PDB file of C-alpha atoms and ligand atoms in Angstrom:
ATOM      1  CA  MET A 943     -64.475-116.771 -64.438  1.00 70.00           C
ATOM      2  CA  PRO A 944     -64.595-114.110 -67.163  1.00 77.00           C
ATOM      3  CA  GLY A 945     -64.814-110.624 -65.715  1.00 91.00           C
ATOM      4  CA  ILE A 946     -64.278-107.380 -67.614  1.00 97.00           C
ATOM      5  CA  GLU A 947     -62.560-108.068 -70.925  1.00 97.00           C
ATOM      6  CA  ILE A 948     -61.251-105.042 -72.792  1.00 97.00           C
ATOM      7  CA  VAL A 949     -60.006-106.228 -76.156  1.00 97.00           C
ATOM      8  CA  ASP A 950     -57.907-104.155 -78.539  1.00 97.00           C
ATOM      9  CA  VAL A 951     -59.841-100.965 -77.855  1.00 97.00           C
ATOM     10  CA  SER A 952     -59.059 -97.722 -79.688  1.00 97.00           C
ATOM     11  CA  LYS A 953     -60.562 -94.273 -79.228  1.00 97.00           C
ATOM     12  CA  LYS A 954     -59.807 -91.012 -80.977  1.00 96.00           C
ATOM     13  CA  TYR A 955     -61.606 -87.764 -80.166  1.00 95.00           C
ATOM     14  CA  SER A 956     -62.026 -85.293 -82.981  1.00 90.00           C
ATOM     15  CA  THR A 957     -60.808 -81.804 -82.161  1.00 86.00           C
ATOM     16  CA  GLY A 958     -61.682 -78.405 -83.566  1.00 81.00           C
ATOM     17  CA  GLY A 959     -58.467 -78.040 -85.571  1.00 77.00           C
ATOM     18  CA  GLY A 960     -58.803 -81.394 -87.366  1.00 76.00           C
ATOM     19  CA  GLY A 961     -56.221 -84.029 -86.378  1.00 83.00           C
ATOM     20  CA  GLY A 962     -57.934 -85.362 -83.290  1.00 90.00           C
ATOM     21  CA  VAL A 963     -56.591 -86.911 -80.089  1.00 94.00           C
ATOM     22  CA  GLN A 964     -55.753 -90.602 -80.153  1.00 95.00           C
ATOM     23  CA  VAL A 965     -56.402 -91.510 -76.512  1.00 96.00           C
ATOM     24  CA  LEU A 966     -56.397 -95.294 -76.724  1.00 96.00           C
ATOM     25  CA  ASP A 967     -54.803 -97.354 -79.473  1.00 94.00           C
ATOM     26  CA  GLY A 968     -55.365-101.079 -79.190  1.00 96.00           C
ATOM     27  CA  LEU A 969     -55.548-101.343 -75.402  1.00 97.00           C
ATOM     28  CA  SER A 970     -56.399-104.742 -73.900  1.00 97.00           C
ATOM     29  CA  LEU A 971     -57.011-105.535 -70.245  1.00 97.00           C
ATOM     30  CA  SER A 972     -58.599-108.475 -68.388  1.00 97.00           C
ATOM     31  CA  VAL A 973     -60.125-108.060 -64.953  1.00 97.00           C
ATOM     32  CA  VAL A 974     -61.102-111.308 -63.243  1.00 96.00           C
ATOM     33  CA  GLU A 975     -64.657-111.580 -61.948  1.00 95.00           C
ATOM     34  CA  GLY A 976     -64.811-110.421 -58.324  1.00 95.00           C
ATOM     35  CA  GLU A 977     -61.450-108.647 -58.528  1.00 97.00           C
ATOM     36  CA  PHE A 978     -60.700-105.175 -57.203  1.00 98.00           C
ATOM     37  CA  ARG A 979     -58.582-103.616 -59.937  1.00 98.00           C
ATOM     38  CA  THR A 980     -57.252-100.085 -59.893  1.00 98.00           C
ATOM     39  CA  ILE A 981     -55.876 -98.062 -62.766  1.00 98.00           C
ATOM     40  CA  VAL A 982     -53.306 -95.331 -62.208  1.00 97.00           C
ATOM     41  CA  GLY A 983     -51.644 -93.230 -64.882  1.00 95.00           C
ATOM     42  CA  PRO A 984     -50.554 -89.738 -65.844  1.00 93.00           C
ATOM     43  CA  SER A 985     -53.149 -86.990 -66.053  1.00 93.00           C
ATOM     44  CA  GLY A 986     -54.922 -86.980 -69.399  1.00 93.00           C
ATOM     45  CA  CYS A 987     -53.742 -90.469 -70.420  1.00 93.00           C
ATOM     46  CA  GLY A 988     -57.273 -91.782 -70.942  1.00 95.00           C
ATOM     47  CA  LYS A 989     -58.421 -93.347 -67.662  1.00 96.00           C
ATOM     48  CA  THR A 990     -61.822 -91.664 -67.645  1.00 96.00           C
ATOM     49  CA  THR A 991     -62.197 -92.392 -71.355  1.00 97.00           C
ATOM     50  CA  LEU A 992     -61.581 -96.069 -70.649  1.00 97.00           C
ATOM     51  CA  LEU A 993     -64.305 -96.148 -67.956  1.00 97.00           C
ATOM     52  CA  HIS A 994     -66.701 -94.306 -70.289  1.00 97.00           C
ATOM     53  CA  LEU A 995     -66.061 -96.855 -73.043  1.00 97.00           C
ATOM     54  CA  ILE A 996     -66.717 -99.732 -70.623  1.00 97.00           C
ATOM     55  CA  ALA A 997     -69.937 -98.075 -69.467  1.00 96.00           C
ATOM     56  CA  GLY A 998     -71.042 -97.346 -73.024  1.00 95.00           C
ATOM     57  CA  LEU A 999     -71.041 -93.594 -72.331  1.00 95.00           C
ATOM     58  CA  GLU A1000     -68.653 -93.302 -75.302  1.00 96.00           C
ATOM     59  CA  SER A1001     -68.330 -95.640 -78.251  1.00 96.00           C
ATOM     60  CA  THR A1002     -65.115 -97.401 -79.258  1.00 97.00           C
ATOM     61  CA  ASP A1003     -63.589 -96.855 -82.711  1.00 97.00           C
ATOM     62  CA  LYS A1004     -62.180-100.364 -82.658  1.00 97.00           C
ATOM     63  CA  GLY A1005     -62.216-103.350 -80.285  1.00 97.00           C
ATOM     64  CA  TYR A1006     -64.823-104.335 -77.745  1.00 97.00           C
ATOM     65  CA  VAL A1007     -65.611-104.758 -74.065  1.00 97.00           C
ATOM     66  CA  THR A1008     -67.452-107.638 -72.385  1.00 96.00           C
ATOM     67  CA  LEU A1009     -68.802-107.605 -68.829  1.00 95.00           C
ATOM     68  CA  PRO A1010     -69.461-110.417 -66.335  1.00 92.00           C
ATOM     69  CA  GLY A1011     -72.906-111.650 -65.313  1.00 87.00           C
ATOM     70  CA  ASP A1012     -75.796-109.720 -66.849  1.00 88.00           C
ATOM     71  CA  GLY A1013     -73.521-106.756 -67.428  1.00 90.00           C
ATOM     72  CA  GLN A1014     -75.351-104.641 -64.836  1.00 92.00           C
ATOM     73  CA  LEU A1015     -73.094-101.704 -64.187  1.00 95.00           C
ATOM     74  CA  GLY A1016     -72.829 -99.089 -61.443  1.00 95.00           C
ATOM     75  CA  PHE A1017     -70.778 -95.888 -61.904  1.00 96.00           C
ATOM     76  CA  VAL A1018     -69.477 -93.616 -59.151  1.00 97.00           C
ATOM     77  CA  PHE A1019     -67.999 -90.316 -60.341  1.00 95.00           C
ATOM     78  CA  GLN A1020     -65.691 -87.890 -58.542  1.00 92.00           C
ATOM     79  CA  GLU A1021     -68.692 -85.676 -57.797  1.00 94.00           C
ATOM     80  CA  PRO A1022     -71.862 -87.269 -56.386  1.00 95.00           C
ATOM     81  CA  ARG A1023     -74.056 -86.030 -59.310  1.00 96.00           C
ATOM     82  CA  LEU A1024     -77.291 -86.464 -57.341  1.00 97.00           C
ATOM     83  CA  LEU A1025     -80.631 -85.092 -58.445  1.00 97.00           C
ATOM     84  CA  GLU A1026     -80.898 -82.061 -56.163  1.00 97.00           C
ATOM     85  CA  TRP A1027     -84.693 -81.835 -56.324  1.00 97.00           C
ATOM     86  CA  GLN A1028     -85.139 -85.435 -55.162  1.00 97.00           C
ATOM     87  CA  THR A1029     -84.615 -86.929 -51.719  1.00 98.00           C
ATOM     88  CA  VAL A1030     -81.999 -89.600 -51.049  1.00 97.00           C
ATOM     89  CA  GLY A1031     -84.646 -92.321 -51.365  1.00 97.00           C
ATOM     90  CA  GLU A1032     -86.009 -90.810 -54.576  1.00 97.00           C
ATOM     91  CA  ASN A1033     -82.517 -90.637 -56.088  1.00 97.00           C
ATOM     92  CA  LEU A1034     -82.174 -94.379 -55.525  1.00 97.00           C
ATOM     93  CA  LYS A1035     -85.652 -95.064 -56.871  1.00 97.00           C
ATOM     94  CA  PHE A1036     -84.737 -93.157 -60.023  1.00 96.00           C
ATOM     95  CA  ALA A1037     -81.744 -95.455 -60.522  1.00 96.00           C
ATOM     96  CA  LEU A1038     -83.908 -98.540 -59.944  1.00 97.00           C
ATOM     97  CA  ASP A1039     -86.369 -97.355 -62.596  1.00 95.00           C
ATOM     98  CA  GLY A1040     -83.708 -98.081 -65.213  1.00 86.00           C
ATOM     99  CA  THR A1041     -83.436-101.749 -64.212  1.00 91.00           C
ATOM    100  CA  GLU A1042     -85.438-104.968 -64.413  1.00 91.00           C
ATOM    101  CA  ILE A1043     -85.800-105.083 -60.617  1.00 93.00           C
ATOM    102  CA  PRO A1044     -89.553-105.410 -59.832  1.00 96.00           C
ATOM    103  CA  LYS A1045     -91.144-102.276 -58.367  1.00 97.00           C
ATOM    104  CA  SER A1046     -92.438-104.330 -55.443  1.00 97.00           C
ATOM    105  CA  ASN A1047     -88.805-104.866 -54.358  1.00 96.00           C
ATOM    106  CA  TYR A1048     -87.800-101.206 -54.508  1.00 97.00           C
ATOM    107  CA  ASP A1049     -88.621-100.318 -50.940  1.00 97.00           C
ATOM    108  CA  SER A1050     -86.727-103.190 -49.330  1.00 96.00           C
ATOM    109  CA  ARG A1051     -83.804-102.705 -51.699  1.00 94.00           C
ATOM    110  CA  ILE A1052     -83.561 -98.981 -50.915  1.00 96.00           C
ATOM    111  CA  THR A1053     -83.865 -99.611 -47.163  1.00 96.00           C
ATOM    112  CA  GLU A1054     -81.123-102.238 -47.298  1.00 93.00           C
ATOM    113  CA  VAL A1055     -78.677-100.213 -49.371  1.00 92.00           C
ATOM    114  CA  ILE A1056     -79.178 -96.985 -47.416  1.00 94.00           C
ATOM    115  CA  GLU A1057     -78.488 -98.906 -44.245  1.00 92.00           C
ATOM    116  CA  THR A1058     -75.385-100.443 -45.780  1.00 88.00           C
ATOM    117  CA  VAL A1059     -73.879 -97.002 -46.424  1.00 90.00           C
ATOM    118  CA  GLY A1060     -74.978 -95.774 -42.984  1.00 91.00           C
ATOM    119  CA  LEU A1061     -77.594 -93.243 -44.073  1.00 94.00           C
ATOM    120  CA  SER A1062     -80.832 -94.781 -42.769  1.00 94.00           C
ATOM    121  CA  ASP A1063     -81.794 -91.554 -40.984  1.00 97.00           C
ATOM    122  CA  PHE A1064     -81.383 -89.489 -44.146  1.00 97.00           C
ATOM    123  CA  ARG A1065     -83.658 -91.254 -46.623  1.00 97.00           C
ATOM    124  CA  ASP A1066     -86.064 -88.298 -46.821  1.00 98.00           C
ATOM    125  CA  GLU A1067     -83.417 -85.595 -46.862  1.00 98.00           C
ATOM    126  CA  TYR A1068     -82.431 -83.584 -49.943  1.00 98.00           C
ATOM    127  CA  PRO A1069     -78.779 -83.786 -51.103  1.00 97.00           C
ATOM    128  CA  ARG A1070     -78.011 -80.134 -50.246  1.00 97.00           C
ATOM    129  CA  THR A1071     -78.570 -80.879 -46.563  1.00 97.00           C
ATOM    130  CA  LEU A1072     -75.852 -83.555 -46.585  1.00 97.00           C
ATOM    131  CA  SER A1073     -72.067 -83.174 -46.314  1.00 95.00           C
ATOM    132  CA  GLY A1074     -69.852 -84.023 -49.308  1.00 93.00           C
ATOM    133  CA  GLY A1075     -68.945 -87.366 -47.771  1.00 93.00           C
ATOM    134  CA  MET A1076     -72.587 -88.248 -47.127  1.00 95.00           C
ATOM    135  CA  GLN A1077     -73.511 -87.262 -50.685  1.00 96.00           C
ATOM    136  CA  GLN A1078     -70.781 -89.536 -51.983  1.00 94.00           C
ATOM    137  CA  ARG A1079     -72.229 -92.315 -49.814  1.00 94.00           C
ATOM    138  CA  VAL A1080     -75.566 -91.720 -51.536  1.00 96.00           C
ATOM    139  CA  ALA A1081     -73.820 -91.948 -54.902  1.00 96.00           C
ATOM    140  CA  LEU A1082     -72.327 -95.264 -53.801  1.00 94.00           C
ATOM    141  CA  ALA A1083     -75.738 -96.463 -52.597  1.00 94.00           C
ATOM    142  CA  ARG A1084     -77.248 -95.455 -55.934  1.00 96.00           C
ATOM    143  CA  ALA A1085     -74.624 -97.491 -57.794  1.00 94.00           C
ATOM    144  CA  LEU A1086     -75.107-100.493 -55.461  1.00 92.00           C
ATOM    145  CA  CYS A1087     -78.901-100.527 -55.356  1.00 93.00           C
ATOM    146  CA  ILE A1088     -79.165-101.742 -58.946  1.00 94.00           C
ATOM    147  CA  GLU A1089     -77.308-104.928 -57.908  1.00 91.00           C
ATOM    148  CA  PRO A1090     -74.347-104.313 -60.227  1.00 94.00           C
ATOM    149  CA  ASP A1091     -72.047-107.004 -61.503  1.00 93.00           C
ATOM    150  CA  VAL A1092     -69.449-104.288 -62.101  1.00 96.00           C
ATOM    151  CA  LEU A1093     -68.717-101.084 -60.255  1.00 97.00           C
ATOM    152  CA  LEU A1094     -66.744 -98.432 -62.143  1.00 98.00           C
ATOM    153  CA  MET A1095     -65.321 -95.736 -59.882  1.00 98.00           C
ATOM    154  CA  ASP A1096     -63.644 -92.604 -61.252  1.00 97.00           C
ATOM    155  CA  GLU A1097     -61.641 -90.928 -58.466  1.00 96.00           C
ATOM    156  CA  PRO A1098     -64.650 -91.209 -56.149  1.00 95.00           C
ATOM    157  CA  PHE A1099     -62.871 -90.015 -53.008  1.00 94.00           C
ATOM    158  CA  ALA A1100     -60.569 -87.384 -54.517  1.00 93.00           C
ATOM    159  CA  SER A1101     -62.603 -84.392 -53.394  1.00 89.00           C
ATOM    160  CA  LEU A1102     -63.181 -85.614 -49.831  1.00 88.00           C
ATOM    161  CA  ASP A1103     -61.132 -84.840 -46.739  1.00 91.00           C
ATOM    162  CA  GLU A1104     -58.730 -87.599 -45.706  1.00 93.00           C
ATOM    163  CA  ILE A1105     -60.745 -88.848 -42.697  1.00 92.00           C
ATOM    164  CA  THR A1106     -63.939 -89.184 -44.758  1.00 89.00           C
ATOM    165  CA  ALA A1107     -62.032 -90.798 -47.607  1.00 91.00           C
ATOM    166  CA  LYS A1108     -60.507 -93.303 -45.187  1.00 93.00           C
ATOM    167  CA  ASP A1109     -63.958 -94.231 -43.813  1.00 90.00           C
ATOM    168  CA  LEU A1110     -65.357 -94.633 -47.307  1.00 91.00           C
ATOM    169  CA  ARG A1111     -62.436 -96.774 -48.453  1.00 94.00           C
ATOM    170  CA  HIS A1112     -63.012 -99.033 -45.472  1.00 93.00           C
ATOM    171  CA  ASP A1113     -66.757 -99.278 -46.171  1.00 89.00           C
ATOM    172  CA  LEU A1114     -66.178 -99.854 -49.868  1.00 93.00           C
ATOM    173  CA  LEU A1115     -63.879-102.806 -49.129  1.00 95.00           C
ATOM    174  CA  GLU A1116     -66.488-104.294 -46.800  1.00 91.00           C
ATOM    175  CA  LEU A1117     -69.194-103.924 -49.431  1.00 90.00           C
ATOM    176  CA  TRP A1118     -66.982-105.433 -52.081  1.00 93.00           C
ATOM    177  CA  GLN A1119     -66.154-108.394 -49.838  1.00 91.00           C
ATOM    178  CA  GLU A1120     -69.814-109.013 -48.968  1.00 88.00           C
ATOM    179  CA  ASN A1121     -71.166-108.723 -52.521  1.00 86.00           C
ATOM    180  CA  SER A1122     -69.452-110.400 -55.423  1.00 84.00           C
ATOM    181  CA  ILE A1123     -68.800-107.264 -57.453  1.00 93.00           C
ATOM    182  CA  THR A1124     -65.975-106.687 -59.894  1.00 96.00           C
ATOM    183  CA  ILE A1125     -64.548-103.228 -59.263  1.00 97.00           C
ATOM    184  CA  LEU A1126     -62.536-101.076 -61.665  1.00 98.00           C
ATOM    185  CA  PHE A1127     -61.323 -98.028 -59.768  1.00 98.00           C
ATOM    186  CA  VAL A1128     -59.402 -95.025 -61.107  1.00 98.00           C
ATOM    187  CA  THR A1129     -57.275 -92.843 -58.860  1.00 97.00           C
ATOM    188  CA  HIS A1130     -54.322 -90.445 -58.935  1.00 93.00           C
ATOM    189  CA  ASP A1131     -53.433 -91.547 -55.442  1.00 95.00           C
ATOM    190  CA  ILE A1132     -51.015 -94.477 -55.595  1.00 96.00           C
ATOM    191  CA  ARG A1133     -51.270 -95.147 -51.857  1.00 97.00           C
ATOM    192  CA  GLU A1134     -55.058 -95.273 -52.057  1.00 97.00           C
ATOM    193  CA  ALA A1135     -54.705 -97.774 -54.900  1.00 98.00           C
ATOM    194  CA  ILE A1136     -52.388 -99.940 -52.763  1.00 98.00           C
ATOM    195  CA  VAL A1137     -54.728 -99.896 -49.761  1.00 98.00           C
ATOM    196  CA  LEU A1138     -57.692-100.973 -51.876  1.00 98.00           C
ATOM    197  CA  SER A1139     -56.637-103.206 -54.702  1.00 98.00           C
ATOM    198  CA  ASP A1140     -55.918-106.775 -55.646  1.00 98.00           C
ATOM    199  CA  THR A1141     -54.018-105.533 -58.663  1.00 98.00           C
ATOM    200  CA  ILE A1142     -52.925-102.101 -59.909  1.00 98.00           C
ATOM    201  CA  SER A1143     -52.541-101.507 -63.640  1.00 98.00           C
ATOM    202  CA  ILE A1144     -50.258 -98.646 -64.614  1.00 97.00           C
ATOM    203  CA  LEU A1145     -51.093 -96.764 -67.801  1.00 96.00           C
ATOM    204  CA  SER A1146     -48.592 -94.905 -69.994  1.00 94.00           C
ATOM    205  CA  ARG A1147     -49.136 -91.455 -71.475  1.00 93.00           C
ATOM    206  CA  LYS A1148     -51.629 -91.335 -74.308  1.00 91.00           C
ATOM    207  CA  PRO A1149     -52.268 -93.266 -76.378  1.00 92.00           C
ATOM    208  CA  ALA A1150     -52.434 -95.221 -73.156  1.00 91.00           C
ATOM    209  CA  ASP A1151     -51.048 -98.706 -72.887  1.00 91.00           C
ATOM    210  CA  ILE A1152     -50.581-100.923 -69.849  1.00 94.00           C
ATOM    211  CA  ILE A1153     -46.984-100.445 -68.647  1.00 94.00           C
ATOM    212  CA  ALA A1154     -47.330-103.041 -65.899  1.00 95.00           C
ATOM    213  CA  SER A1155     -49.824-104.688 -63.587  1.00 97.00           C
ATOM    214  CA  VAL A1156     -48.708-105.114 -59.973  1.00 97.00           C
ATOM    215  CA  ASP A1157     -50.430-107.587 -57.625  1.00 98.00           C
ATOM    216  CA  ILE A1158     -50.780-106.272 -54.082  1.00 98.00           C
ATOM    217  CA  THR A1159     -50.389-109.388 -51.995  1.00 98.00           C
ATOM    218  CA  SER A1160     -50.061-107.936 -48.494  1.00 96.00           C
ATOM    219  CA  PRO A1161     -53.016-108.828 -46.249  1.00 96.00           C
ATOM    220  CA  ARG A1162     -55.909-106.396 -45.706  1.00 96.00           C
ATOM    221  CA  PRO A1163     -56.640-104.181 -43.848  1.00 95.00           C
ATOM    222  CA  ARG A1164     -53.853-101.979 -45.184  1.00 96.00           C
ATOM    223  CA  GLU A1165     -53.011 -98.428 -44.188  1.00 95.00           C
ATOM    224  CA  LEU A1166     -51.681 -95.514 -46.250  1.00 95.00           C
ATOM    225  CA  THR A1167     -48.800 -95.266 -43.776  1.00 95.00           C
ATOM    226  CA  ASP A1168     -47.765 -98.970 -43.668  1.00 95.00           C
ATOM    227  CA  ASP A1169     -44.122 -99.750 -44.547  1.00 96.00           C
ATOM    228  CA  VAL A1170     -45.349-102.261 -47.104  1.00 96.00           C
ATOM    229  CA  THR A1171     -47.481 -99.511 -48.698  1.00 97.00           C
ATOM    230  CA  ALA A1172     -44.318 -97.391 -48.984  1.00 97.00           C
ATOM    231  CA  ASP A1173     -42.489-100.281 -50.673  1.00 97.00           C
ATOM    232  CA  TYR A1174     -45.247-100.798 -53.225  1.00 97.00           C
ATOM    233  CA  TYR A1175     -45.408 -97.019 -53.733  1.00 97.00           C
ATOM    234  CA  GLN A1176     -41.733 -96.908 -54.753  1.00 96.00           C
ATOM    235  CA  ARG A1177     -42.237 -99.787 -57.148  1.00 95.00           C
ATOM    236  CA  ILE A1178     -45.300 -98.312 -58.798  1.00 96.00           C
ATOM    237  CA  PHE A1179     -44.043 -94.729 -58.862  1.00 95.00           C
ATOM    238  CA  SER A1180     -40.797 -95.756 -60.583  1.00 93.00           C
ATOM    239  CA  LYS A1181     -42.776 -97.516 -63.327  1.00 92.00           C
ATOM    240  CA  LEU A1182     -45.217 -94.616 -63.682  1.00 87.00           C
ATOM    241  CA  ASN A1183     -42.398 -92.120 -63.926  1.00 73.00           C
ATOM    242  CA  ARG A1184     -40.517 -93.857 -66.708  1.00 69.00           C
TER     243      ARG A1184
HETATM  244  N1  ATP B1196     -64.988 -85.335 -75.366  1.00 58.04           N
HETATM  245  C1  ATP B1196     -63.692 -85.106 -75.642  1.00 58.04           C
HETATM  246  N2  ATP B1196     -63.329 -84.445 -76.777  1.00 58.04           N
HETATM  247  C2  ATP B1196     -62.025 -84.226 -77.075  1.00 58.04           C
HETATM  248  N3  ATP B1196     -60.998 -84.628 -76.287  1.00 58.04           N
HETATM  249  C3  ATP B1196     -61.301 -85.261 -75.159  1.00 58.04           C
HETATM  250  C4  ATP B1196     -62.657 -85.538 -74.760  1.00 58.04           C
HETATM  251  N4  ATP B1196     -62.648 -86.213 -73.587  1.00 58.04           N
HETATM  252  C5  ATP B1196     -61.340 -86.329 -73.254  1.00 58.04           C
HETATM  253  N5  ATP B1196     -60.545 -85.771 -74.191  1.00 58.04           N
HETATM  254  C6  ATP B1196     -59.071 -85.759 -74.182  1.00 58.04           C
HETATM  255  O1  ATP B1196     -58.650 -87.110 -74.118  1.00 58.04           O
HETATM  256  C7  ATP B1196     -57.502 -87.247 -73.274  1.00 58.04           C
HETATM  257  C8  ATP B1196     -57.820 -88.260 -72.185  1.00 58.04           C
HETATM  258  O2  ATP B1196     -58.806 -87.719 -71.294  1.00 58.04           O
HETATM  259  P1  ATP B1196     -59.298 -88.517 -70.005  1.00 58.04           P
HETATM  260  O3  ATP B1196     -60.217 -87.616 -69.278  1.00 58.04           O
HETATM  261  O4  ATP B1196     -59.767 -89.831 -70.421  1.00 58.04           O
HETATM  262  O5  ATP B1196     -57.928 -88.682 -69.210  1.00 58.04           O
HETATM  263  P2  ATP B1196     -57.672 -89.062 -67.687  1.00 58.04           P
HETATM  264  O6  ATP B1196     -56.508 -89.996 -67.700  1.00 58.04           O
HETATM  265  O7  ATP B1196     -58.918 -89.520 -67.050  1.00 58.04           O
HETATM  266  O8  ATP B1196     -57.244 -87.640 -67.084  1.00 58.04           O
HETATM  267  P3  ATP B1196     -57.201 -87.140 -65.570  1.00 58.04           P
HETATM  268  O9  ATP B1196     -56.287 -88.060 -64.846  1.00 58.04           O
HETATM  269  O10 ATP B1196     -56.606 -85.755 -65.703  1.00 58.04           O
HETATM  270  O11 ATP B1196     -58.616 -87.142 -65.052  1.00 58.04           O
HETATM  271  C9  ATP B1196     -57.181 -85.853 -72.775  1.00 58.04           C
HETATM  272  O12 ATP B1196     -56.167 -85.317 -73.602  1.00 58.04           O
HETATM  273  C10 ATP B1196     -58.478 -85.099 -72.955  1.00 58.04           C
HETATM  274  O13 ATP B1196     -58.224 -83.731 -73.185  1.00 58.04           O
END
C-alpha cells in the first residue's frame, strides 16, 4: 500500500548574505503504509526540514510529497507546545476543531485518547501543573486524537529523562501497533531508533541524501542494552560516520 512518498524534493533557505543554504537536493524516500520509519543523520543535515515539508509547514522548491489515506497528519515536536491557558481536554478540543470529526464525537474521542496515554485524571488540569513527561503525553494525545494516517515525530523524547522516555517509547509502540498509523520519527539517538523502528534511514550531511536504509528485523520488545541493539548500533554508526 502506498504510504509516505517523498519524490525528488529540494529545499533551499535564503540567508541574509545571499547564497542561501541548500538543505535538500532531490531527496526521495518511500515509507510503506503502517511502517515505523526512523531517520537519523548529522546535526543540521535537514531532518526537521524534511518533516516540515511533509507537514506542509514549509514549501518545497522542487518535487512533491504524497500521504496515505486522507492525509490526516499528527505532529509531535521535541517540546510539547501546549496552549498554557487551556486545560488538557481543551488542548485536544482545539486540535479537533481543525478536523472534519463531528463535534458530537469530540467528548468520546478525547476521553478515549486521554485514557490511552494514561492521563484520565488530568483532563481538567492546566499544562503547567504536569511534569515534562506528562506534557509530552498530552502532545501525543493531541496528535492522536485527530485520527491521523501519519504521525511525524521530531525528537519527541529527547528532553525527557531516560525512565520517562523508556515508558513513552513502550506506549508509543503499543499505540502504533493498535492503530494503523504510519510513523516517521526523527532522533539523534541511534539506540532509540533501533528499539522503535521497522527501518532506519541514514541521512548524509546537507544537502541530505539517503546513505542507507537498514531494516531492524530482531523481534520486539527490544531494549537499548540488548546485544543485538549494540550490533545494529555499530552498523548504523559506521555508515553515519563515513
Ligand atoms: N528557516 C530557516 N532559514 C534558514 N536556514 C534554515 C532555516 N531552517 C533551517 N535552516 C538551516 O537548514 C539546515 C537544516 O536544518 P534542520 O533543522 O532541518 O536540520 P536537522 O537535521 O533537523 O538538525 P538537528 O539535528 O540539529 O535538529 C541547517 O543548516 C539550518 O541552519
